[in-house]
Amino acid sequence: MIAATAIAVSVFVSFQVASELMDRKLRATAADQLYADSRVLAANAERAGLAQVPLPPYPGSGRLVRVILPDGSTRTPVGQPALPPVSEDARRVAQGAATDLLESTDWNDGYRVYTLRSGDGAVQVADLADDSPINEFGFGMLLIGLFCVAGGALVGRAVARTGLAPIDRLTAAAVHVAQTRDLDADIPDEGGGEIRRLTQSINNMLTALRDSRQAQRLLAEDAAHELKTPLTSLRLNVELLIRLDRRGTLDSALPAESRTRLLHDLGAQLAELSTLAAELTEVARGDVSDESTELIDLADVVVAAATRARSRMPDIEVTLDVSSVWVSGRPAALQRAVLNLIDNAGKWSPADQPVQVRLFAEGAWAVLEVDDGGPGIDAADVPRVFDRFYRADSARALPGSGLGLSIVQRVVDAHGGRAGAARSARGGALLQVGLPAASPPTASEWLTAGEDTAVR
C-alpha cells in the first residue's frame, strides 16, 4: 500500500509538471509559427497593398488569415471558416496604437490570433487551439501511472513479504519457545542489516536462557546432593531419640554423656543446614546485592569482617596487616566475601597458627591476602578452589557446603576483580583477591559523606 501510494503520488506530480511544461512549449511554438507567418503576409501586404495583397483560397486546413483595412473592414480568403470578430485591441493595432498582439484562446473561441500592424492597417494569422496533444499525453500518463501503481503494489508486496520473512520466522520461534519451553533450537542467521542483528540478539538471548536454566538445574542437583548427608544424619539421630523415647528406654539406653553428645551433634547439623540454606539463597539470587556502589576504604571492610570472624571462631587468632586502600564497591557484599575467606582459613589453621590477613596497594589494584597455617592446597585442587560446591578430598570431613569461596568469586567478578589461590610461605593456603583501586575522596566529598552520616 505504501509503495503503491508513493508511486501514485509521484506519477500525479510528474504528470502535472510535465503537462505544464509541455503546454508552455506548445504555446511558444505556436506563437513563433504565427509570428513567422504574419511577417510573410505583412511583407506581401507592404508590397501589394492591403486591398490588393493576394489571399489564396483556403485549402481546407492550416492557418487562417485576415487583413484589416484602414476603414476597419476585413478581407479573408475564399472558403475560409469565419474568424471571431476583430477585437478592440486588434483594432487599436490596426490604428497604430500598438505594433502587434497575440490573443489567447481563453477569450477567442478556441483560436490563437496574432495581429501585426502593416501599412495603414494590420494582418492577422490564426490557428485553432489544439489541446489534443495534451489530452493524449495525459491519457498516456494515466495508463502508465495505473501500470506503475499496480506494478509497484505487486513489487512492494513481494519485497515486504521477502523482507519480513525473517521476522515471521522469529515470531514463530518465539511462539515455539513460549509454548514448548524449548530453548535448544537456534534461529537460522539469515538476512542482513537490522534483521540479522535482531536474529543474532535473539540467539544470544536463547543461549543466555539456556545457560541460566542449566545453572539452575546444576544448582538444584548440587543442593540436593549437599543437603542429603546432613539431612540423613539428622533424620537418623531424631528417629533414634523418638524410638528410644517410645520404648521408655531413653535414659537407660543413652547415658547423660551420650545424650549430651547426641544433642550437640543435632545442634551442629542444624547449624550446618542453616548455613547451607543461607548460602544457597545467596547463590540462587544471581546478583551480589541490591545495595548501591560507594567509594569505600577497603581497610574498614576488612577490619569489620575480621571482628565478626573472631567472634565466630574464638579459638583461632586473626592478625591484621592492612593499609588504607580505596575502592568503588558494595560494602556489605565485600564484607561477606572477606568473612568467607577468613572463615575458610580458620577451618584449616591449627590453634597455634594464626590466620594472617594482609591488605595493600599494588599498582592500580587493591590486593587482599588471607594466609592460613594449614596443610595447603594440592596442585590438582587449585583451579577448582572457587567452584561452586567443590570440596577437596581432604575437606570432606570438615563442616561446610563448598559455597563460601564460590560466593567470594561472584562478589569479586561483580566488582571487576580477580581471585586466585596458591601455597603460602608457611606451607598453608594463600587466597588472594585483587580489586581495582580508586582515588581517595577529596575534602569536599569527606564533608558531604559526614553530613549524610549525621542525617542517617
Short mmCIF file of C-alpha atoms in Angstrom, two decimals:
data_model
loop_
_atom_site.label_atom_id
_atom_site.label_comp_id
_atom_site.label_asym_id
_atom_site.label_seq_id
_atom_site.Cartn_x
_atom_site.Cartn_y
_atom_site.Cartn_z
CA MET A 1 0.00 0.00 0.00
CA ILE A 2 2.81 2.41 0.85
CA ALA A 3 4.67 1.61 -2.37
CA ALA A 4 1.52 1.98 -4.50
CA THR A 5 0.57 5.26 -2.82
CA ALA A 6 4.07 6.64 -3.23
CA ILE A 7 4.12 5.75 -6.94
CA ALA A 8 0.64 7.22 -7.47
CA VAL A 9 1.66 10.50 -5.85
CA SER A 10 4.89 10.56 -7.87
CA VAL A 11 3.05 9.92 -11.16
CA PHE A 12 0.47 12.61 -10.39
CA VAL A 13 3.10 15.21 -9.54
CA SER A 14 5.17 14.24 -12.59
CA PHE A 15 2.07 14.50 -14.81
CA GLN A 16 1.25 17.96 -13.51
CA VAL A 17 4.78 19.25 -14.02
CA ALA A 18 5.19 17.60 -17.45
CA SER A 19 1.77 18.83 -18.65
CA GLU A 20 2.58 22.38 -17.65
CA LEU A 21 5.97 22.27 -19.36
CA MET A 22 4.51 20.67 -22.48
CA ASP A 23 1.67 23.22 -22.65
CA ARG A 24 4.13 26.10 -22.38
CA LYS A 25 6.31 24.59 -25.09
CA LEU A 26 3.37 24.09 -27.44
CA ARG A 27 2.13 27.63 -26.85
CA ALA A 28 5.58 29.05 -27.52
CA THR A 29 5.97 27.00 -30.71
CA ALA A 30 2.52 28.05 -31.97
CA ALA A 31 3.24 31.70 -31.20
CA ASP A 32 6.54 31.52 -33.07
CA GLN A 33 4.82 29.97 -36.09
CA LEU A 34 2.06 32.60 -36.07
CA TYR A 35 4.68 35.34 -35.80
CA ALA A 36 6.63 33.96 -38.78
CA ASP A 37 3.53 33.55 -40.95
CA SER A 38 2.31 37.06 -40.07
CA ARG A 39 5.69 38.53 -41.10
CA VAL A 40 5.45 36.90 -44.50
CA LEU A 41 1.85 38.15 -45.02
CA ALA A 42 2.79 41.65 -43.79
CA ALA A 43 5.71 41.79 -46.21
CA ASN A 44 3.41 40.85 -49.12
CA ALA A 45 0.90 43.49 -47.99
CA GLU A 46 3.61 46.11 -47.88
CA ARG A 47 4.49 45.39 -51.49
CA ALA A 48 1.00 44.97 -52.96
CA GLY A 49 -1.13 46.99 -50.54
CA LEU A 50 -3.62 45.71 -48.04
CA ALA A 51 -6.51 45.87 -50.50
CA GLN A 52 -4.66 44.05 -53.32
CA VAL A 53 -2.49 41.55 -51.44
CA PRO A 54 -3.35 38.14 -52.88
CA LEU A 55 -5.18 35.75 -50.48
CA PRO A 56 -5.24 32.26 -51.99
CA PRO A 57 -8.39 30.20 -51.41
CA TYR A 58 -8.45 28.29 -48.14
CA PRO A 59 -7.08 24.77 -48.78
CA GLY A 60 -9.27 23.20 -46.12
CA SER A 61 -6.68 23.07 -43.32
CA GLY A 62 -3.84 25.03 -41.88
CA ARG A 63 -3.57 28.59 -40.76
CA LEU A 64 -6.27 31.21 -41.12
CA VAL A 65 -5.54 34.75 -42.31
CA ARG A 66 -7.35 38.05 -42.32
CA VAL A 67 -6.49 41.57 -43.49
CA ILE A 68 -7.81 44.57 -41.59
CA LEU A 69 -8.17 47.57 -43.92
CA PRO A 70 -7.77 51.21 -42.79
CA ASP A 71 -11.51 51.71 -42.75
CA GLY A 72 -11.99 48.77 -40.36
CA SER A 73 -13.32 46.35 -42.96
CA THR A 74 -11.67 42.95 -43.40
CA ARG A 75 -10.61 40.61 -46.20
CA THR A 76 -10.39 36.81 -45.91
CA PRO A 77 -9.60 34.00 -48.37
CA VAL A 78 -12.43 32.26 -50.18
CA GLY A 79 -13.75 29.19 -48.39
CA GLN A 80 -12.02 30.01 -45.13
CA PRO A 81 -14.02 29.46 -41.92
CA ALA A 82 -15.19 32.63 -40.25
CA LEU A 83 -12.88 34.03 -37.62
CA PRO A 84 -14.16 35.72 -34.45
CA PRO A 85 -14.95 39.42 -34.84
CA VAL A 86 -12.00 41.78 -34.71
CA SER A 87 -11.43 42.72 -31.11
CA GLU A 88 -10.97 46.24 -29.85
CA ASP A 89 -7.33 45.54 -29.06
CA ALA A 90 -6.75 44.30 -32.62
CA ARG A 91 -8.39 47.45 -33.99
CA ARG A 92 -6.04 49.60 -31.95
CA VAL A 93 -3.10 47.71 -33.50
CA ALA A 94 -4.56 48.45 -36.97
CA GLN A 95 -4.87 52.13 -35.99
CA GLY A 96 -1.22 52.24 -34.93
CA ALA A 97 -1.69 52.20 -31.17
CA ALA A 98 0.50 49.04 -30.95
CA THR A 99 2.72 47.03 -33.27
CA ASP A 100 1.44 43.52 -32.58
CA LEU A 101 -0.85 41.49 -30.38
CA LEU A 102 -1.23 37.79 -29.51
CA GLU A 103 -4.66 36.97 -28.22
CA SER A 104 -5.00 33.77 -26.21
CA THR A 105 -7.59 31.06 -26.69
CA ASP A 106 -9.30 31.78 -23.41
CA TRP A 107 -11.40 34.58 -24.88
CA ASN A 108 -11.22 33.98 -28.64
CA ASP A 109 -13.43 30.92 -29.19
CA GLY A 110 -10.55 28.46 -29.21
CA TYR A 111 -8.40 30.44 -31.66
CA ARG A 112 -4.94 31.85 -31.26
CA VAL A 113 -4.83 35.12 -33.22
CA TYR A 114 -1.68 37.09 -33.89
CA THR A 115 -2.22 40.66 -35.10
CA LEU A 116 0.67 42.57 -36.77
CA ARG A 117 0.45 46.17 -37.99
CA SER A 118 1.10 46.59 -41.71
CA GLY A 119 0.79 49.81 -43.70
CA ASP A 120 -2.34 51.66 -42.62
CA GLY A 121 -3.98 48.52 -41.27
CA ALA A 122 -2.99 45.14 -39.97
CA VAL A 123 -2.77 41.49 -40.88
CA GLN A 124 -3.93 38.60 -38.72
CA VAL A 125 -2.82 34.98 -38.70
CA ALA A 126 -4.77 32.49 -36.56
CA ASP A 127 -4.99 28.80 -35.82
CA LEU A 128 -7.23 26.63 -33.71
CA ALA A 129 -6.02 25.99 -30.18
CA ASP A 130 -5.46 22.22 -30.38
CA ASP A 131 -5.34 20.58 -26.93
CA SER A 132 -5.27 17.07 -28.32
CA PRO A 133 -1.51 16.60 -27.72
CA ILE A 134 -2.02 17.49 -24.07
CA ASN A 135 -5.02 15.21 -23.81
CA GLU A 136 -3.17 12.35 -25.48
CA PHE A 137 -0.21 12.93 -23.23
CA GLY A 138 -2.49 12.91 -20.18
CA PHE A 139 -4.17 9.69 -21.27
CA GLY A 140 -0.80 8.06 -21.82
CA MET A 141 0.40 9.23 -18.41
CA LEU A 142 -2.79 7.83 -16.87
CA LEU A 143 -2.17 4.41 -18.39
CA ILE A 144 1.48 4.49 -17.36
CA GLY A 145 0.50 5.62 -13.87
CA LEU A 146 -2.03 2.82 -13.45
CA PHE A 147 0.52 0.30 -14.66
CA CYS A 148 3.19 1.69 -12.31
CA VAL A 149 0.81 1.73 -9.35
CA ALA A 150 -0.25 -1.86 -9.98
CA GLY A 151 3.34 -2.96 -10.57
CA GLY A 152 4.54 -1.04 -7.52
CA ALA A 153 1.89 -2.64 -5.36
CA LEU A 154 2.88 -6.13 -6.53
CA VAL A 155 6.61 -5.45 -6.20
CA GLY A 156 6.13 -3.78 -2.83
CA ARG A 157 4.10 -6.72 -1.59
CA ALA A 158 6.76 -9.17 -2.78
CA VAL A 159 9.58 -7.10 -1.25
CA ALA A 160 7.65 -6.73 2.02
CA ARG A 161 6.98 -10.46 2.20
CA THR A 162 10.61 -11.27 1.43
CA GLY A 163 11.92 -8.68 3.87
CA LEU A 164 9.52 -9.73 6.64
CA ALA A 165 10.08 -13.47 6.18
CA PRO A 166 12.87 -13.48 8.83
CA ILE A 167 10.53 -11.59 11.18
CA ASP A 168 7.89 -14.27 10.59
CA ARG A 169 10.46 -16.94 11.45
CA LEU A 170 11.49 -15.02 14.57
CA THR A 171 7.86 -14.75 15.59
CA ALA A 172 7.30 -18.47 15.02
CA ALA A 173 10.43 -19.28 17.01
CA ALA A 174 9.32 -17.05 19.89
CA VAL A 175 5.88 -18.67 19.90
CA HIS A 176 7.51 -22.12 19.84
CA VAL A 177 9.73 -21.24 22.81
CA ALA A 178 6.79 -19.80 24.74
CA GLN A 179 4.63 -22.86 24.11
CA THR A 180 7.20 -25.66 24.46
CA ARG A 181 9.84 -24.05 26.73
CA ASP A 182 12.39 -25.45 24.27
CA LEU A 183 15.48 -23.25 24.28
CA ASP A 184 17.74 -25.57 22.27
CA ALA A 185 16.76 -24.61 18.70
CA ASP A 186 18.68 -21.63 17.33
CA ILE A 187 17.05 -19.42 14.70
CA PRO A 188 18.83 -19.54 11.29
CA ASP A 189 21.04 -16.50 10.85
CA GLU A 190 19.60 -15.14 7.60
CA GLY A 191 19.11 -11.76 6.01
CA GLY A 192 21.23 -8.71 6.59
CA GLY A 193 21.38 -5.39 8.38
CA GLU A 194 18.92 -4.89 11.21
CA ILE A 195 17.21 -8.27 10.63
CA ARG A 196 20.50 -10.12 11.05
CA ARG A 197 21.40 -8.17 14.18
CA LEU A 198 17.95 -8.91 15.61
CA THR A 199 18.34 -12.63 14.85
CA GLN A 200 21.78 -12.69 16.48
CA SER A 201 20.45 -10.86 19.53
CA ILE A 202 17.61 -13.35 19.96
CA ASN A 203 20.02 -16.27 19.53
CA ASN A 204 22.28 -14.72 22.16
CA MET A 205 19.25 -14.33 24.43
CA LEU A 206 18.33 -18.00 23.91
CA THR A 207 21.91 -19.00 24.70
CA ALA A 208 21.83 -16.94 27.89
CA LEU A 209 18.50 -18.52 28.84
CA ARG A 210 19.91 -22.00 28.20
CA ASP A 211 22.93 -21.22 30.35
CA SER A 212 20.69 -19.83 33.08
CA ARG A 213 18.44 -22.89 33.01
CA GLN A 214 21.47 -25.19 33.07
CA ALA A 215 22.89 -23.25 36.01
CA GLN A 216 19.57 -23.57 37.84
CA ARG A 217 19.47 -27.31 37.16
CA LEU A 218 23.03 -27.76 38.40
CA LEU A 219 22.27 -25.65 41.46
CA ALA A 220 19.25 -27.80 42.27
CA GLU A 221 21.20 -31.03 41.74
CA ASP A 222 24.16 -29.84 43.78
CA ALA A 223 21.90 -28.52 46.54
CA ALA A 224 20.05 -31.84 46.71
CA HIS A 225 23.36 -33.67 46.93
CA GLU A 226 24.76 -31.40 49.63
CA LEU A 227 21.55 -31.48 51.67
CA LYS A 228 21.31 -35.26 51.55
CA THR A 229 24.14 -36.00 54.00
CA PRO A 230 23.21 -33.63 56.87
CA LEU A 231 19.53 -34.40 56.47
CA THR A 232 20.16 -38.15 56.58
CA SER A 233 22.30 -37.83 59.68
CA LEU A 234 19.79 -35.53 61.33
CA ARG A 235 16.89 -37.85 60.47
CA LEU A 236 18.68 -40.92 61.86
CA ASN A 237 19.53 -39.20 65.15
CA VAL A 238 16.00 -37.87 65.56
CA GLU A 239 14.50 -41.28 64.73
CA LEU A 240 16.78 -42.88 67.32
CA LEU A 241 15.64 -40.47 70.00
CA ILE A 242 11.97 -40.98 69.08
CA ARG A 243 12.31 -44.79 69.08
CA LEU A 244 14.03 -44.86 72.48
CA ASP A 245 11.52 -42.43 73.90
CA ARG A 246 8.59 -44.57 72.74
CA ARG A 247 10.14 -47.64 74.34
CA GLY A 248 10.76 -45.75 77.55
CA THR A 249 14.44 -46.69 77.44
CA LEU A 250 15.83 -43.28 76.60
CA ASP A 251 17.56 -42.76 79.95
CA SER A 252 18.90 -46.32 80.17
CA ALA A 253 19.99 -46.66 76.55
CA LEU A 254 21.59 -43.22 76.38
CA PRO A 255 23.59 -42.10 79.37
CA ALA A 256 23.72 -38.41 80.06
CA GLU A 257 27.11 -38.05 78.40
CA SER A 258 25.96 -39.82 75.20
CA ARG A 259 22.73 -37.87 75.17
CA THR A 260 24.62 -34.60 75.52
CA ARG A 261 26.93 -35.60 72.68
CA LEU A 262 23.96 -36.57 70.50
CA LEU A 263 22.18 -33.29 71.17
CA HIS A 264 25.39 -31.46 70.40
CA ASP A 265 25.59 -33.31 67.06
CA LEU A 266 21.99 -32.40 66.32
CA GLY A 267 22.71 -28.74 67.01
CA ALA A 268 25.79 -28.84 64.80
CA GLN A 269 23.83 -30.49 61.99
CA LEU A 270 21.04 -27.89 62.28
CA ALA A 271 23.64 -25.10 62.22
CA GLU A 272 25.22 -26.65 59.11
CA LEU A 273 21.82 -26.86 57.42
CA SER A 274 21.08 -23.23 58.30
CA THR A 275 24.42 -22.11 56.88
CA LEU A 276 23.90 -24.18 53.75
CA ALA A 277 20.37 -22.78 53.26
CA ALA A 278 21.68 -19.20 53.66
CA GLU A 279 24.49 -19.79 51.18
CA LEU A 280 22.15 -21.48 48.71
CA THR A 281 19.86 -18.47 48.93
CA GLU A 282 22.83 -16.18 48.32
CA VAL A 283 23.94 -18.16 45.28
CA ALA A 284 20.42 -18.55 43.84
CA ARG A 285 19.80 -14.80 43.90
CA GLY A 286 22.18 -14.46 40.96
CA ASP A 287 23.40 -10.98 41.91
CA VAL A 288 25.66 -9.53 44.57
CA SER A 289 23.03 -7.43 46.29
CA ASP A 290 20.68 -4.54 45.81
CA GLU A 291 22.92 -2.09 47.64
CA SER A 292 24.44 0.79 45.74
CA THR A 293 28.10 1.21 44.89
CA GLU A 294 30.08 3.51 47.16
CA LEU A 295 33.61 4.84 47.43
CA ILE A 296 34.90 2.97 50.49
CA ASP A 297 38.13 2.31 52.33
CA LEU A 298 38.65 -1.43 51.94
CA ALA A 299 40.64 -1.46 55.20
CA ASP A 300 37.44 -0.65 57.14
CA VAL A 301 35.65 -3.55 55.46
CA VAL A 302 38.48 -5.97 56.27
CA VAL A 303 38.64 -4.88 59.92
CA ALA A 304 34.87 -5.30 60.31
CA ALA A 305 34.97 -8.77 58.71
CA ALA A 306 37.88 -9.82 60.96
CA THR A 307 35.96 -8.68 64.04
CA ARG A 308 33.00 -10.86 63.07
CA ALA A 309 35.28 -13.79 62.30
CA ARG A 310 36.91 -13.58 65.75
CA SER A 311 33.50 -13.78 67.41
CA ARG A 312 32.60 -16.84 65.34
CA MET A 313 35.97 -18.57 65.82
CA PRO A 314 37.19 -17.63 69.31
CA ASP A 315 39.85 -20.36 69.25
CA ILE A 316 41.55 -19.03 66.09
CA GLU A 317 43.74 -15.94 66.13
CA VAL A 318 43.28 -13.48 63.28
CA THR A 319 46.12 -11.00 62.69
CA LEU A 320 45.74 -7.92 60.52
CA ASP A 321 48.30 -6.05 58.44
CA VAL A 322 46.18 -3.62 56.44
CA SER A 323 46.80 -0.35 54.67
CA SER A 324 44.20 2.19 53.59
CA VAL A 325 43.19 1.38 50.01
CA TRP A 326 40.08 2.91 48.45
CA VAL A 327 37.81 1.03 46.08
CA SER A 328 34.41 1.56 44.47
CA GLY A 329 32.15 -1.24 45.65
CA ARG A 330 29.28 -2.54 47.76
CA PRO A 331 30.32 -2.63 51.42
CA ALA A 332 28.06 -5.46 52.63
CA ALA A 333 28.93 -7.76 49.73
CA LEU A 334 32.65 -7.12 50.12
CA GLN A 335 32.47 -7.74 53.88
CA ARG A 336 30.70 -11.06 53.22
CA ALA A 337 33.43 -12.07 50.78
CA VAL A 338 36.24 -11.19 53.23
CA LEU A 339 34.43 -13.01 56.05
CA ASN A 340 34.11 -16.13 53.89
CA LEU A 341 37.85 -16.02 53.14
CA ILE A 342 38.72 -15.76 56.85
CA ASP A 343 36.20 -18.48 57.79
CA ASN A 344 37.70 -20.79 55.19
CA ALA A 345 41.20 -20.15 56.53
CA GLY A 346 40.00 -20.68 60.11
CA LYS A 347 38.79 -24.19 59.27
CA TRP A 348 42.30 -25.19 58.24
CA SER A 349 44.54 -23.29 60.65
CA PRO A 350 45.71 -25.10 63.80
CA ALA A 351 45.02 -23.36 67.08
CA ASP A 352 48.67 -22.28 67.38
CA GLN A 353 48.83 -20.87 63.84
CA PRO A 354 47.07 -17.52 63.31
CA VAL A 355 45.17 -16.55 60.19
CA GLN A 356 47.10 -13.71 58.63
CA VAL A 357 45.14 -11.07 56.73
CA ARG A 358 47.05 -8.54 54.64
CA LEU A 359 45.75 -5.61 52.59
CA PHE A 360 47.99 -3.40 50.46
CA ALA A 361 48.05 -1.43 47.22
CA GLU A 362 49.88 -2.84 44.23
CA GLY A 363 49.82 -0.55 41.20
CA ALA A 364 46.20 0.07 40.24
CA TRP A 365 44.95 -2.79 42.40
CA ALA A 366 43.90 -3.28 46.00
CA VAL A 367 45.27 -6.70 46.98
CA LEU A 368 43.86 -8.76 49.86
CA GLU A 369 45.69 -11.90 51.06
CA VAL A 370 44.40 -14.43 53.57
CA ASP A 371 47.11 -16.84 54.75
CA ASP A 372 46.43 -19.89 56.92
CA GLY A 373 48.79 -22.34 58.60
CA GLY A 374 47.03 -25.46 57.38
CA PRO A 375 48.20 -28.24 55.07
CA GLY A 376 47.81 -26.12 51.95
CA ILE A 377 46.05 -26.79 48.67
CA ASP A 378 47.01 -29.62 46.35
CA ALA A 379 48.06 -28.54 42.87
CA ALA A 380 45.18 -30.50 41.35
CA ASP A 381 42.66 -28.62 43.51
CA VAL A 382 43.94 -25.07 42.86
CA PRO A 383 41.98 -24.46 39.60
CA ARG A 384 38.68 -25.50 41.24
CA VAL A 385 39.00 -23.89 44.66
CA PHE A 386 36.43 -21.18 43.81
CA ASP A 387 33.98 -23.51 42.01
CA ARG A 388 30.52 -23.88 43.47
CA PHE A 389 30.08 -26.89 45.80
CA TYR A 390 33.64 -28.04 45.14
CA ARG A 391 35.38 -29.55 48.14
CA ALA A 392 38.77 -31.20 48.10
CA ASP A 393 39.01 -34.79 49.28
CA SER A 394 40.86 -33.65 52.38
CA ALA A 395 37.95 -31.30 53.26
CA ARG A 396 35.16 -33.87 53.16
CA ALA A 397 35.29 -34.45 56.92
CA LEU A 398 35.20 -30.71 57.73
CA PRO A 399 31.98 -28.71 58.09
CA GLY A 400 30.96 -26.55 55.17
CA SER A 401 28.99 -26.60 51.96
CA GLY A 402 31.57 -25.71 49.35
CA LEU A 403 29.76 -22.44 48.60
CA GLY A 404 31.79 -19.93 50.61
CA LEU A 405 34.60 -19.42 48.11
CA SER A 406 32.10 -19.55 45.23
CA ILE A 407 30.35 -16.53 46.76
CA VAL A 408 33.74 -14.83 47.06
CA GLN A 409 34.37 -15.40 43.35
CA ARG A 410 30.98 -14.00 42.42
CA VAL A 411 31.46 -10.85 44.53
CA VAL A 412 34.93 -10.30 43.07
CA ASP A 413 33.67 -10.75 39.49
CA ALA A 414 30.86 -8.28 40.13
CA HIS A 415 33.46 -5.69 41.19
CA GLY A 416 35.68 -6.28 38.16
CA GLY A 417 38.36 -8.01 40.24
CA ARG A 418 40.23 -11.30 40.24
CA ALA A 419 40.71 -14.13 42.72
CA GLY A 420 43.36 -16.82 42.98
CA ALA A 421 44.87 -19.44 45.23
CA ALA A 422 48.45 -20.56 45.91
CA ARG A 423 50.64 -22.08 48.62
CA SER A 424 51.81 -19.67 51.29
CA ALA A 425 55.34 -19.36 52.66
CA ARG A 426 54.18 -21.18 55.81
CA GLY A 427 53.03 -24.13 53.70
CA GLY A 428 49.34 -23.40 54.07
CA ALA A 429 46.85 -21.93 51.62
CA LEU A 430 47.19 -18.38 50.36
CA LEU A 431 43.98 -16.93 48.93
CA GLN A 432 44.36 -13.67 47.05
CA VAL A 433 41.76 -11.15 45.86
CA GLY A 434 42.51 -8.13 43.68
CA LEU A 435 40.08 -5.25 43.19
CA PRO A 436 40.51 -2.12 41.04
CA ALA A 437 41.72 0.68 43.28
CA ALA A 438 40.08 4.10 43.30
CA SER A 439 41.29 7.58 44.16
CA PRO A 440 40.66 8.67 47.77
CA PRO A 441 37.79 11.15 48.22
CA THR A 442 38.51 14.88 48.25
CA ALA A 443 37.93 17.08 51.28
CA SER A 444 34.55 18.24 49.98
CA GLU A 445 33.48 14.63 49.45
CA TRP A 446 34.54 13.84 53.01
CA LEU A 447 32.37 16.70 54.30
CA THR A 448 29.41 15.51 52.20
CA ALA A 449 29.83 11.96 53.48
CA GLY A 450 29.94 13.29 57.05
CA GLU A 451 26.70 15.23 56.55
CA ASP A 452 24.98 12.15 55.11
CA THR A 453 26.13 10.10 58.09
CA ALA A 454 24.84 12.74 60.52
CA VAL A 455 21.45 12.74 58.79
CA ARG A 456 21.21 8.96 58.99
#
